[in-house]
mmCIF file of N, CA and C in Angstrom:
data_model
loop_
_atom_site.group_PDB
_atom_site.id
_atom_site.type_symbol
_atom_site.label_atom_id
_atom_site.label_comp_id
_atom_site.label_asym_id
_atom_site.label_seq_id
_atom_site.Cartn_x
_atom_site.Cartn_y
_atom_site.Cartn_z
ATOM 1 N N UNK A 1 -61.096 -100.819 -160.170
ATOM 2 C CA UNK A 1 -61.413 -101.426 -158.893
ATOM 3 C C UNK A 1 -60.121 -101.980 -158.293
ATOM 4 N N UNK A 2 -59.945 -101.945 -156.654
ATOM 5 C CA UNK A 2 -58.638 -102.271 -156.529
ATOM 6 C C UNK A 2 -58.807 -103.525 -156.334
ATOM 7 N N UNK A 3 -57.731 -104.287 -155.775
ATOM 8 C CA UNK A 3 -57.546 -105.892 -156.378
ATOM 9 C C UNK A 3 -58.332 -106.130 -154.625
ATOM 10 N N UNK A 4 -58.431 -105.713 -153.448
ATOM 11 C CA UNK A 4 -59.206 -105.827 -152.103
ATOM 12 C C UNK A 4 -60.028 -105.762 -152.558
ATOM 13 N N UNK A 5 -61.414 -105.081 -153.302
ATOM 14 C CA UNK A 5 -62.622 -104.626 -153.549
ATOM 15 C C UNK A 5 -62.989 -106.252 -154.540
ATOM 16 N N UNK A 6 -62.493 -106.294 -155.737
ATOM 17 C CA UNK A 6 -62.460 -107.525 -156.384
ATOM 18 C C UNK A 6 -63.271 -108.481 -155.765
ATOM 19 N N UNK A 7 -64.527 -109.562 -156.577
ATOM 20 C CA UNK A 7 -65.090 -110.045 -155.868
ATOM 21 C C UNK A 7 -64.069 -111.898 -156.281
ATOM 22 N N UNK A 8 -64.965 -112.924 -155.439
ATOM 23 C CA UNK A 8 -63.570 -114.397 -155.613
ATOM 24 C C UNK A 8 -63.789 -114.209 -156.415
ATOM 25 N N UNK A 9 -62.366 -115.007 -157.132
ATOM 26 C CA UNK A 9 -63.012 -116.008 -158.798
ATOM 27 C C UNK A 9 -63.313 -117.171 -158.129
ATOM 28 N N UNK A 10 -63.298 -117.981 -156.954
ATOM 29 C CA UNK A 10 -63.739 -119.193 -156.657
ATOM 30 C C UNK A 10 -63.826 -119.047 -155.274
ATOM 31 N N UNK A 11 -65.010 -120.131 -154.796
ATOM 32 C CA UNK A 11 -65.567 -119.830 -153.766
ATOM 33 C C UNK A 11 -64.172 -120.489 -152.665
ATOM 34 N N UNK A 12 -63.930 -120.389 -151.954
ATOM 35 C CA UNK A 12 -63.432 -121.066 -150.517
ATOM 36 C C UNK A 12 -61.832 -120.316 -150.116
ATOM 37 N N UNK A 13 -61.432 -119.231 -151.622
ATOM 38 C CA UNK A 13 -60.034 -118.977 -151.621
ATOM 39 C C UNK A 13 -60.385 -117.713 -151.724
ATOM 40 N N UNK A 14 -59.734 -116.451 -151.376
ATOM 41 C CA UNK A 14 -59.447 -115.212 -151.224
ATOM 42 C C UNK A 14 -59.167 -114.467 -152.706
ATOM 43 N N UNK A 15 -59.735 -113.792 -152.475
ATOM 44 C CA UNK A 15 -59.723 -112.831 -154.392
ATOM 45 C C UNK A 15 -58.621 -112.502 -154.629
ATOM 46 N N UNK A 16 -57.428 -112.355 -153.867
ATOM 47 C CA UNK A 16 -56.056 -111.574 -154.728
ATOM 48 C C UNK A 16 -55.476 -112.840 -154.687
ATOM 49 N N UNK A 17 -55.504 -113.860 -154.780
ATOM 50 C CA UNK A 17 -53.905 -114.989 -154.980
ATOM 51 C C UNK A 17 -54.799 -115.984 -155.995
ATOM 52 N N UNK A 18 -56.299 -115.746 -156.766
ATOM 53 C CA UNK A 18 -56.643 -116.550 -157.756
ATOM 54 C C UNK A 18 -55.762 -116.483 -158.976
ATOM 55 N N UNK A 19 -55.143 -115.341 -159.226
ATOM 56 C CA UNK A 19 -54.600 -115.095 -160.709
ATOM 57 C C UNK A 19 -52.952 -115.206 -160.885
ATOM 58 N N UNK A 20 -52.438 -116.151 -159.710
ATOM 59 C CA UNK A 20 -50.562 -116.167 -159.753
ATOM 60 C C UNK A 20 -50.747 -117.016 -160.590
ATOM 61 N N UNK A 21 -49.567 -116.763 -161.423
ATOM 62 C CA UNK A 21 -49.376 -117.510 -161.927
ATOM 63 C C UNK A 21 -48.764 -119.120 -162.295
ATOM 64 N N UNK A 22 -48.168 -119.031 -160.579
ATOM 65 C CA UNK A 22 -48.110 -120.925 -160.289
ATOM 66 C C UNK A 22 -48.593 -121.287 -159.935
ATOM 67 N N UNK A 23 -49.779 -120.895 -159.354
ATOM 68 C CA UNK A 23 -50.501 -121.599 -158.721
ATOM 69 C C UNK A 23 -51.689 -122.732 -159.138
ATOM 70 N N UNK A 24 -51.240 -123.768 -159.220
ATOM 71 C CA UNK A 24 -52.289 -125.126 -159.881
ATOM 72 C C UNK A 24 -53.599 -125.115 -159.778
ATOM 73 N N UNK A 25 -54.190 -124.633 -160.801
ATOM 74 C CA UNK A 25 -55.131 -124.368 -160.420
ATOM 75 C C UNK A 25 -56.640 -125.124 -161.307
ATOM 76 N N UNK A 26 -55.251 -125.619 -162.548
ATOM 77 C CA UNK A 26 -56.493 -126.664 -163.444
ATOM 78 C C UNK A 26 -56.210 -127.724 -163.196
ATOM 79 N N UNK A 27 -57.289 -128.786 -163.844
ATOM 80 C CA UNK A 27 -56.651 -130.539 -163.566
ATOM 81 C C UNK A 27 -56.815 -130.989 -165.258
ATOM 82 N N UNK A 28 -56.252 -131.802 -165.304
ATOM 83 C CA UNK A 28 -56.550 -132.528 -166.643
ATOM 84 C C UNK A 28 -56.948 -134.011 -166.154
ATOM 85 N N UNK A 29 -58.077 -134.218 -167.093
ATOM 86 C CA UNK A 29 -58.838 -135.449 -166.514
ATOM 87 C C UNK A 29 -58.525 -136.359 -167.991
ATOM 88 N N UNK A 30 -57.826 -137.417 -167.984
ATOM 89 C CA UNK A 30 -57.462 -138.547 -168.721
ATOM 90 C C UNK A 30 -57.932 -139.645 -168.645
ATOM 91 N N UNK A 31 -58.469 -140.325 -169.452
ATOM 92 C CA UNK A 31 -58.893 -142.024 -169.486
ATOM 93 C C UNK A 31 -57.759 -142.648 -170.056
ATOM 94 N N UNK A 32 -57.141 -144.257 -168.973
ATOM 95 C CA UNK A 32 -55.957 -145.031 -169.616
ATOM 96 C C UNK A 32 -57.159 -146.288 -169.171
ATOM 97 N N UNK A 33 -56.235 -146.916 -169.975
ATOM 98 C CA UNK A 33 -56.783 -148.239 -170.112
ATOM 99 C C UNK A 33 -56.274 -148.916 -168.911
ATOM 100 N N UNK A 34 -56.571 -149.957 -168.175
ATOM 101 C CA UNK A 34 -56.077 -150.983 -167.228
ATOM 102 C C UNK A 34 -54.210 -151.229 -167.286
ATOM 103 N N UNK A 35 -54.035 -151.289 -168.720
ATOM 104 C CA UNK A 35 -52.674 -151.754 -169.292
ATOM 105 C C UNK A 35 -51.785 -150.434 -169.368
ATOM 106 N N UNK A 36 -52.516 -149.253 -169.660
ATOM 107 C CA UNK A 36 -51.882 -148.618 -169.670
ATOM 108 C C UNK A 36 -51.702 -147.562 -168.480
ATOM 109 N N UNK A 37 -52.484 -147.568 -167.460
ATOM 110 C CA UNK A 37 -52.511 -147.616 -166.076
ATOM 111 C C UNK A 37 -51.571 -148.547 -165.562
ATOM 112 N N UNK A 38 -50.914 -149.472 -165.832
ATOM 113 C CA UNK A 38 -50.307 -150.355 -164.859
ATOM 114 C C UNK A 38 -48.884 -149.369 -165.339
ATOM 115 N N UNK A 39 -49.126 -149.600 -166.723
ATOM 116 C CA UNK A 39 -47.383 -149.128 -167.231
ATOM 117 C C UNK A 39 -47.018 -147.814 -166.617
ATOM 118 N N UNK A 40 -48.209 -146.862 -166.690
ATOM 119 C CA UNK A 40 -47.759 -145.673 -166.113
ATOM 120 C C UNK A 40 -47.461 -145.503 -164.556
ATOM 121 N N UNK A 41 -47.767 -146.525 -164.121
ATOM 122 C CA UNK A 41 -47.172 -146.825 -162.694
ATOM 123 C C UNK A 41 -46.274 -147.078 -162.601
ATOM 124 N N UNK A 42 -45.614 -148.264 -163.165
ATOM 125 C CA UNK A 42 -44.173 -149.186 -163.127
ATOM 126 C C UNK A 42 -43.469 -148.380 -162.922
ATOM 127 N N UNK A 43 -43.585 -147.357 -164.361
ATOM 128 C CA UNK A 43 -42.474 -146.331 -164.853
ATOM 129 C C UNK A 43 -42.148 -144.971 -163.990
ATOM 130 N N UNK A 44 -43.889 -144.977 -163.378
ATOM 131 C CA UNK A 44 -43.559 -143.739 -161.848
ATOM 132 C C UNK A 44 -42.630 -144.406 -161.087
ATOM 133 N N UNK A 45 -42.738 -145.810 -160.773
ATOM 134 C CA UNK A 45 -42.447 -146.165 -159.015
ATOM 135 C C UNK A 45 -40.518 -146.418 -159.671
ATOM 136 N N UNK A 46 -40.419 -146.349 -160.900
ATOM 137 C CA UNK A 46 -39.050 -146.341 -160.928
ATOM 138 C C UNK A 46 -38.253 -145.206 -160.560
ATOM 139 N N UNK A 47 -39.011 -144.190 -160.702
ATOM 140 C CA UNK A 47 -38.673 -142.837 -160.703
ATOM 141 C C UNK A 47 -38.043 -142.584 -159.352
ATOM 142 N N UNK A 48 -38.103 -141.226 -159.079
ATOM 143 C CA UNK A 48 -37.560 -140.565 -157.358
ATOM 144 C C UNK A 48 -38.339 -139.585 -156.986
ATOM 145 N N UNK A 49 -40.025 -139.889 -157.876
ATOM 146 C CA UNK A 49 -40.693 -138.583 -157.905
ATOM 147 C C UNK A 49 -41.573 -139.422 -156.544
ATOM 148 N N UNK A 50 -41.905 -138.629 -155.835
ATOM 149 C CA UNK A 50 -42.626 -138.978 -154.617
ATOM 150 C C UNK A 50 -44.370 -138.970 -154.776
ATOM 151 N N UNK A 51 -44.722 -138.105 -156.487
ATOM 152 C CA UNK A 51 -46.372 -138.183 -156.244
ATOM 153 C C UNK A 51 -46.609 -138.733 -157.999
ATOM 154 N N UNK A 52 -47.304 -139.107 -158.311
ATOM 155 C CA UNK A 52 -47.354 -139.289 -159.745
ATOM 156 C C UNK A 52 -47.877 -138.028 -160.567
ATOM 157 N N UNK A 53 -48.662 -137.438 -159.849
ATOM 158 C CA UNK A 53 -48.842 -136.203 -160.524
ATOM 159 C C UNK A 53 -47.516 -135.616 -161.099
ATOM 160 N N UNK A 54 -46.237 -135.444 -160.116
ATOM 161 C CA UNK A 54 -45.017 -134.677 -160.447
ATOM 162 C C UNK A 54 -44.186 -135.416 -161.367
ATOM 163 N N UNK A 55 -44.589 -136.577 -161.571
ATOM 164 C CA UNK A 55 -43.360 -137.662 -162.521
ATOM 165 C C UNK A 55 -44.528 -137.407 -163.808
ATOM 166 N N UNK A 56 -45.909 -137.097 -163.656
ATOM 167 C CA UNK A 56 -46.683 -136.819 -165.174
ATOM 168 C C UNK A 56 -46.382 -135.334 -165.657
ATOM 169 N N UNK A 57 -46.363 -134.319 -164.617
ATOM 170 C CA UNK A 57 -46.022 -133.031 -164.963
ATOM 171 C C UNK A 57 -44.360 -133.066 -165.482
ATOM 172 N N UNK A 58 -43.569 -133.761 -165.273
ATOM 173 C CA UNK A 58 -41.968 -133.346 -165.759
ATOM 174 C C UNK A 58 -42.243 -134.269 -166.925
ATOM 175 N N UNK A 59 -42.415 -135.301 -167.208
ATOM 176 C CA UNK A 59 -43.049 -136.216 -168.159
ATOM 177 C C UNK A 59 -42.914 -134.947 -169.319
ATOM 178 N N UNK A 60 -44.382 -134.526 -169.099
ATOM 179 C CA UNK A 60 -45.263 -133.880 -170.005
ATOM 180 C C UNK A 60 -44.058 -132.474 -170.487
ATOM 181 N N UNK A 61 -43.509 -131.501 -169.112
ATOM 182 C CA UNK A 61 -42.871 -130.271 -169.664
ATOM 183 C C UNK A 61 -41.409 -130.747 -169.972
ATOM 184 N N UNK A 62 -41.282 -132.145 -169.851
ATOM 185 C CA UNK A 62 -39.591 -132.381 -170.064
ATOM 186 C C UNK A 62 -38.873 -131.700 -168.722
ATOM 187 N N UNK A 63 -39.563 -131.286 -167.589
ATOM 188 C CA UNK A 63 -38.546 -131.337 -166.643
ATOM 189 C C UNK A 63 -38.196 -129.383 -166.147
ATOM 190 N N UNK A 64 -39.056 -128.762 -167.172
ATOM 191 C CA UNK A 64 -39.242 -127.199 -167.598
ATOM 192 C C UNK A 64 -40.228 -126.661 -166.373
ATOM 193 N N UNK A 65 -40.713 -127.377 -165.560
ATOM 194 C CA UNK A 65 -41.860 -127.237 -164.478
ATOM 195 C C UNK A 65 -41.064 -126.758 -163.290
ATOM 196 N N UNK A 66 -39.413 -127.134 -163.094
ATOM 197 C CA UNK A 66 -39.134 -126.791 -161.933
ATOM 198 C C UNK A 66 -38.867 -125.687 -161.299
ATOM 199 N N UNK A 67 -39.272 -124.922 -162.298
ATOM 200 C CA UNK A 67 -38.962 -123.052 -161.373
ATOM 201 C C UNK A 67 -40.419 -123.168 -160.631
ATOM 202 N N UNK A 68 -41.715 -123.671 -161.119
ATOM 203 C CA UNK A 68 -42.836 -123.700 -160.426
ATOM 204 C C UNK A 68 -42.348 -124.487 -158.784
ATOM 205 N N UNK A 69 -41.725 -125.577 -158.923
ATOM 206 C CA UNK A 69 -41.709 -126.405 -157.712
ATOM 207 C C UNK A 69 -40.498 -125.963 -156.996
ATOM 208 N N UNK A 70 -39.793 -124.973 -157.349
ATOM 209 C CA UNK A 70 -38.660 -124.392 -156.051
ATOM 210 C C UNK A 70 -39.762 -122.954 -155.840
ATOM 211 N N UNK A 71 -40.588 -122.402 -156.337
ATOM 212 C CA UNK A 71 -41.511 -121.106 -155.859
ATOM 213 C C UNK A 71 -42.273 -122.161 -154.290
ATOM 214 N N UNK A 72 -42.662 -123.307 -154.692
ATOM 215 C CA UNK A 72 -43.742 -124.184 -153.991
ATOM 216 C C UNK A 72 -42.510 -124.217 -152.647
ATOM 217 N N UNK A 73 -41.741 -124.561 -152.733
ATOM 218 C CA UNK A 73 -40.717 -125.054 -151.909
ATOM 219 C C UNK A 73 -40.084 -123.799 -151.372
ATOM 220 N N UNK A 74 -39.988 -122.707 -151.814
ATOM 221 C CA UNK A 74 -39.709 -121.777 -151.317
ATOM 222 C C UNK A 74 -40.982 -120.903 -150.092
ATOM 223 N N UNK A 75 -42.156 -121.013 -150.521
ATOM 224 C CA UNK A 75 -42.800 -120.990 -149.551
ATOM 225 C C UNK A 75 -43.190 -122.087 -148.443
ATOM 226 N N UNK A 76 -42.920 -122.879 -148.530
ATOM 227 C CA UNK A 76 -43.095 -123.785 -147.429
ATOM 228 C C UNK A 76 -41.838 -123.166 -146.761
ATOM 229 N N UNK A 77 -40.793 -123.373 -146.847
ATOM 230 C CA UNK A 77 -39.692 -123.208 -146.498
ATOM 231 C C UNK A 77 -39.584 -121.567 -145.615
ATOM 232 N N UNK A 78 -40.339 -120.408 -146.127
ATOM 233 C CA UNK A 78 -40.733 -119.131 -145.512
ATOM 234 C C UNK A 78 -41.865 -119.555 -144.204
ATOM 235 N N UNK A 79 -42.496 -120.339 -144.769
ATOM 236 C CA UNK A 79 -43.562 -120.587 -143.534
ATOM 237 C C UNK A 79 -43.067 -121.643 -142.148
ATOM 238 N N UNK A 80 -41.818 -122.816 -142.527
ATOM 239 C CA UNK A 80 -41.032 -123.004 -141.360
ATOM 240 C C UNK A 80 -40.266 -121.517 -140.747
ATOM 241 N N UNK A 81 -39.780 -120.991 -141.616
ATOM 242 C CA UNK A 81 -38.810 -120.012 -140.687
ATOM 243 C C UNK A 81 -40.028 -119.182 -140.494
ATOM 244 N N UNK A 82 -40.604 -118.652 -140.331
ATOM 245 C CA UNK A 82 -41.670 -117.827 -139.940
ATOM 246 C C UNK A 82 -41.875 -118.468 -138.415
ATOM 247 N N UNK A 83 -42.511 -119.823 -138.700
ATOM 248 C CA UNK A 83 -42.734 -120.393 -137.191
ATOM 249 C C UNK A 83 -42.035 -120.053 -136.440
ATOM 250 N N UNK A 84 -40.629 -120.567 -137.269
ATOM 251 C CA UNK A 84 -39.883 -120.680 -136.016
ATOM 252 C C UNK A 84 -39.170 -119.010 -134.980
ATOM 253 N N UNK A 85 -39.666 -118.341 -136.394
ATOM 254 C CA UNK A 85 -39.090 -116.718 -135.221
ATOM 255 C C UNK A 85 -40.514 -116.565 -134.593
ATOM 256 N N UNK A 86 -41.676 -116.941 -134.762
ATOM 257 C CA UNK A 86 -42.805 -116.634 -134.167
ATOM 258 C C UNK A 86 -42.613 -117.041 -132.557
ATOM 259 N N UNK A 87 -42.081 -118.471 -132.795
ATOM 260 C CA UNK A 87 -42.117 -119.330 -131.434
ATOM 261 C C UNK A 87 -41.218 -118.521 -130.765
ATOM 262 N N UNK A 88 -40.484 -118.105 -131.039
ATOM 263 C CA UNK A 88 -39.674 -117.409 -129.978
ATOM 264 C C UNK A 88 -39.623 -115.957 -129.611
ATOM 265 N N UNK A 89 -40.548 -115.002 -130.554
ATOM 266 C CA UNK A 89 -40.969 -113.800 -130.277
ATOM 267 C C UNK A 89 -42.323 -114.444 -129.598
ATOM 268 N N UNK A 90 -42.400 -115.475 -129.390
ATOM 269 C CA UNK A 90 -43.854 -115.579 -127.923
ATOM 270 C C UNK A 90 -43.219 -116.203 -126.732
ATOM 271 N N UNK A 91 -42.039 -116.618 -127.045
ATOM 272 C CA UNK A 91 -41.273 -117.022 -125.612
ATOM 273 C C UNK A 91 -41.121 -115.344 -125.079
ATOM 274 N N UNK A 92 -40.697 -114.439 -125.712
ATOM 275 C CA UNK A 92 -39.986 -113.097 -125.564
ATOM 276 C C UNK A 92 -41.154 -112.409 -125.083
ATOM 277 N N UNK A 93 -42.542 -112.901 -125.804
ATOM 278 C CA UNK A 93 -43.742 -111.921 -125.493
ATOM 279 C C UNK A 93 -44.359 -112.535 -124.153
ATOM 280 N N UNK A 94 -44.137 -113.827 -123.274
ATOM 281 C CA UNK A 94 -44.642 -114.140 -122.295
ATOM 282 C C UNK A 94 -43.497 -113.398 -120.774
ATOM 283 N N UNK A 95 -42.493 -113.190 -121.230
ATOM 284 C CA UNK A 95 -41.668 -112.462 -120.768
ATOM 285 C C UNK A 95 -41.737 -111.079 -120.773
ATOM 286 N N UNK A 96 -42.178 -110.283 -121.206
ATOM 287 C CA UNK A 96 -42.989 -109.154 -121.570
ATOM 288 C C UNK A 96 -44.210 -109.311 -120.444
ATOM 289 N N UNK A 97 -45.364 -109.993 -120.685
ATOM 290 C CA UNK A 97 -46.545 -109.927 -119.875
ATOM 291 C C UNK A 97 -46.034 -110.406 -118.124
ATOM 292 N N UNK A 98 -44.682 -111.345 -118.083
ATOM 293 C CA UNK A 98 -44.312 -111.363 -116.484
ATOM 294 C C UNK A 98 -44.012 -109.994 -116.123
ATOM 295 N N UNK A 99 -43.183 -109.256 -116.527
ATOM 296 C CA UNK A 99 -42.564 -107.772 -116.224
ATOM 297 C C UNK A 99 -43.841 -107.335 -115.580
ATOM 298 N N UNK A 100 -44.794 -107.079 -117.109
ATOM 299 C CA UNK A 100 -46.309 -106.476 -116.597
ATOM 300 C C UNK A 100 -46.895 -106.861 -115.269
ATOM 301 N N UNK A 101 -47.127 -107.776 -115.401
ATOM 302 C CA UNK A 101 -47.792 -108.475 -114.074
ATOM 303 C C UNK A 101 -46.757 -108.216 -112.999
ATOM 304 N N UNK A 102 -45.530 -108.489 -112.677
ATOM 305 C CA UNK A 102 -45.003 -107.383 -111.572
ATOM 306 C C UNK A 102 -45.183 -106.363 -110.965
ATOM 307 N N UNK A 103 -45.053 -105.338 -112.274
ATOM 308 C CA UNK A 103 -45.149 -104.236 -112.269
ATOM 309 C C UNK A 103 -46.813 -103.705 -111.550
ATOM 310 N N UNK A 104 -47.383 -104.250 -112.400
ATOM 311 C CA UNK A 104 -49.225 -104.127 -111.745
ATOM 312 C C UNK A 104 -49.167 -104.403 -110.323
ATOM 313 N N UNK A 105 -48.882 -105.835 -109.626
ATOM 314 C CA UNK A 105 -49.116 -106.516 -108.395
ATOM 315 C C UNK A 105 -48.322 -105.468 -107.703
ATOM 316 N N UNK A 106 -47.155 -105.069 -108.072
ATOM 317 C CA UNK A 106 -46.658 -104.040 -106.777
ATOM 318 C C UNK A 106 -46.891 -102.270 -107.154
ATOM 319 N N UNK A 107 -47.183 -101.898 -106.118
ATOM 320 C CA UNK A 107 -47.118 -100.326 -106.339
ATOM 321 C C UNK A 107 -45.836 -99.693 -105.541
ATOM 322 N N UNK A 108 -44.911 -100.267 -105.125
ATOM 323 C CA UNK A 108 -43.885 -99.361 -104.356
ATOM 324 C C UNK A 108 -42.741 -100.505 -104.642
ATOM 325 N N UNK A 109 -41.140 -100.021 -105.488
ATOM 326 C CA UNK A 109 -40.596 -100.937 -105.617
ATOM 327 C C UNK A 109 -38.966 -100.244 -105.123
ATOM 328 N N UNK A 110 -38.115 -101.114 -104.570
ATOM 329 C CA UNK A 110 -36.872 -100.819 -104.115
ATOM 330 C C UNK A 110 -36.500 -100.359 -105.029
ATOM 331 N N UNK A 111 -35.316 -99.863 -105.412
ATOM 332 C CA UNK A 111 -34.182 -99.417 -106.477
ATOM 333 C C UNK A 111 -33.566 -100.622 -107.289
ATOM 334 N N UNK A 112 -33.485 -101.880 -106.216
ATOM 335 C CA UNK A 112 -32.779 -103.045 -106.272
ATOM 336 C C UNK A 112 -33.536 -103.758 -107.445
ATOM 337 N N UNK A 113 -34.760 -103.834 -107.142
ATOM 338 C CA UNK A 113 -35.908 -104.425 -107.749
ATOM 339 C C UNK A 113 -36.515 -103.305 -109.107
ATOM 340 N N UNK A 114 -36.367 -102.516 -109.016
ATOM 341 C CA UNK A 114 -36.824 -101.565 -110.403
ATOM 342 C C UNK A 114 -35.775 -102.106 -111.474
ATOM 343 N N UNK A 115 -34.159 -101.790 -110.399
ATOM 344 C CA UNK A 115 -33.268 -102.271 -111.762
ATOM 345 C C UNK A 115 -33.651 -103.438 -111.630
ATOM 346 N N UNK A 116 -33.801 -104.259 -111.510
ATOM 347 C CA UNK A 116 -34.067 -105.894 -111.881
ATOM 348 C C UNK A 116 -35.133 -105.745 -113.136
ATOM 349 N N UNK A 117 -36.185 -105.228 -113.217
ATOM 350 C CA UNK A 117 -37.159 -104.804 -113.710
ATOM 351 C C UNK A 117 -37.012 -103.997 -115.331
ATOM 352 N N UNK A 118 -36.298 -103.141 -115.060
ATOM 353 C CA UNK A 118 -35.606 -102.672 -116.019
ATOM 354 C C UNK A 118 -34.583 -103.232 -116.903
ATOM 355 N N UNK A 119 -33.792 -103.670 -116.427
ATOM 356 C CA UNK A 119 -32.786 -105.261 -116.843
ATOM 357 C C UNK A 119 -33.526 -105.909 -117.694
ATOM 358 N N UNK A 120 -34.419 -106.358 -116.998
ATOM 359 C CA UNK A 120 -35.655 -107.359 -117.374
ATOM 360 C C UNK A 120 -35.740 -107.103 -118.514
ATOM 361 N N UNK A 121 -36.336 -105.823 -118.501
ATOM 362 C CA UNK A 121 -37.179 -104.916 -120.120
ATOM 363 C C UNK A 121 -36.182 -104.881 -121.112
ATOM 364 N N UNK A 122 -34.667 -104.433 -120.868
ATOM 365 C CA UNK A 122 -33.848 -104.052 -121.765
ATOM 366 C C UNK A 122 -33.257 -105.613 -122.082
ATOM 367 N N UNK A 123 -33.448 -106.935 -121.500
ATOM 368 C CA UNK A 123 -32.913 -108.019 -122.352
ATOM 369 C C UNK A 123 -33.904 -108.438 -123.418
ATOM 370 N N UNK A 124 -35.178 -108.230 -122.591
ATOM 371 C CA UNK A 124 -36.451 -108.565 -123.569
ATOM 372 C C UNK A 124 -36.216 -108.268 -124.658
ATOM 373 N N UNK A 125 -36.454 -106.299 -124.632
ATOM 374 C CA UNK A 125 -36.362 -105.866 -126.189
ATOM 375 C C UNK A 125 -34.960 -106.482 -126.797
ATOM 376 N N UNK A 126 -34.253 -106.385 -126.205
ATOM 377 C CA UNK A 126 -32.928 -106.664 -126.903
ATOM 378 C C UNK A 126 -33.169 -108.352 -127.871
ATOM 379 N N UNK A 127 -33.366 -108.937 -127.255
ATOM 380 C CA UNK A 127 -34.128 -110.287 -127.638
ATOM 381 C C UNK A 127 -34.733 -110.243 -129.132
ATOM 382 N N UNK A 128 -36.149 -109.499 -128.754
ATOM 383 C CA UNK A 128 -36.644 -109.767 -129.830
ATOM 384 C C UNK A 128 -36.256 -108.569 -130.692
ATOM 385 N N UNK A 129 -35.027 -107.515 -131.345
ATOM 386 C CA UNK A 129 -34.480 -107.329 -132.017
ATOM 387 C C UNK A 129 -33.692 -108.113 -132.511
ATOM 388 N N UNK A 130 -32.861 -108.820 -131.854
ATOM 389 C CA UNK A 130 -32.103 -109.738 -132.320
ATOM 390 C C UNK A 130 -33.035 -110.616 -133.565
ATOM 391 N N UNK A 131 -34.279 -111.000 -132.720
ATOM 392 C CA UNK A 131 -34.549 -111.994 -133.584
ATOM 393 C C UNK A 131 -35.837 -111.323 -134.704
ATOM 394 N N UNK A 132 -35.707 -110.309 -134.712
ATOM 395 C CA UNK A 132 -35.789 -109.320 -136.125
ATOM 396 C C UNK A 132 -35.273 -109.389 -136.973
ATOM 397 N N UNK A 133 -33.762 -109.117 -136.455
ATOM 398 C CA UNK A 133 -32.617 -108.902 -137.382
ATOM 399 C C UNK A 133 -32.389 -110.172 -137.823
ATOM 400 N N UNK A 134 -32.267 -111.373 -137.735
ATOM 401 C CA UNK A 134 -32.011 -112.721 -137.381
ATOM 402 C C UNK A 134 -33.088 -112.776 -138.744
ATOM 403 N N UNK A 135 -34.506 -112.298 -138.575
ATOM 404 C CA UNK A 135 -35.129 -113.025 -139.517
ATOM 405 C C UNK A 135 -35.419 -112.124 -140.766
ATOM 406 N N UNK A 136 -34.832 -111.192 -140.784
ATOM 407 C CA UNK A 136 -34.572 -109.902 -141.532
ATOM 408 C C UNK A 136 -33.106 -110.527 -142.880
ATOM 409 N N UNK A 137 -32.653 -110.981 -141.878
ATOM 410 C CA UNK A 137 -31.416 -111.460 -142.834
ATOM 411 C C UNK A 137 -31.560 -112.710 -143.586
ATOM 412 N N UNK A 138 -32.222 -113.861 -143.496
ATOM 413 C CA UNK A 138 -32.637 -114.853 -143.825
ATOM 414 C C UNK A 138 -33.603 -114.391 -144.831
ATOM 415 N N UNK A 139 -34.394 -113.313 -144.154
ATOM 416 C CA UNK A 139 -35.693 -113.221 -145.694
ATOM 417 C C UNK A 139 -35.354 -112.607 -146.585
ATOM 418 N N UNK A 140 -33.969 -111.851 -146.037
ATOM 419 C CA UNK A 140 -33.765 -110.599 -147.144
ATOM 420 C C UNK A 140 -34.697 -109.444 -147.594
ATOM 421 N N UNK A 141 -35.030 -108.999 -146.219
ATOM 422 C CA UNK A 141 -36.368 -107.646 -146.367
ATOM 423 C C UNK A 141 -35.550 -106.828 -146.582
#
């Protein structure tokens, strides 16, 4: 069966990204005592870890966890640059639909005004190649 056909392993998430292998997907449920709840705080808030979960996970692997948390950080980090060539292949694509809408509203155009038109088209595409290539090189496709 191919891995599309596959039915979830859990309800609310998509059948092909249940089985990566960084992806957190168990919890461990612990009882501390009051006292020993306080201590395991102290000793977080001394830390530079920003969640206690991540100061119990390096705790626990000795610090062996961090190829998991630069994968985590590496996709966040794909999904800013993503935005950000998105935002501007839709600046490029509203520039695209003005041409159109020109082009539609008139049926008879000077020479003067076609090349304008044409200009138009050839900075556009030129544009969003650039910012192909631009994000081609950053992702390393």
């Amino acid at each position: 069966m191919s891995k599309e056909l596959e039915p979830k392993l859990h309800p609310g998430r998509h059948g092909n990204a249940d089985d990566h292998l960084y992806k957190r997907t168990h919890s461990l449920d612990i009882r501390l005592s009051p006292v020993e709840f306080i201590a395991l705080k102290e000793s977080w808030n001394k830390t530079q870890f920003n969640s206690m979960a991540s100061y119990v996970r390096n705790t626990i692997f000795k610090g062996n966890e961090k190829k998991i948390d630069f994968y985590f950080e590496e996709k966040q980090q794909d999904r800013i640059l993503a935005g950000k060539y998105l935002a501007e292949l839709n600046k490029q694509g509203k520039n695209l639909n003005q041409i159109a809408k020109q082009l539609s509203l008139k049926t008879d155009f000077t020479k003067q005004e076609t090349k304008l038109l044409v200009d138009d088209l050839k900075n556009t595409l030129f544009a969003i190649q650039e910012i192909k290539d631009k994000f081609s090189v950053q992702k390393k496709i």
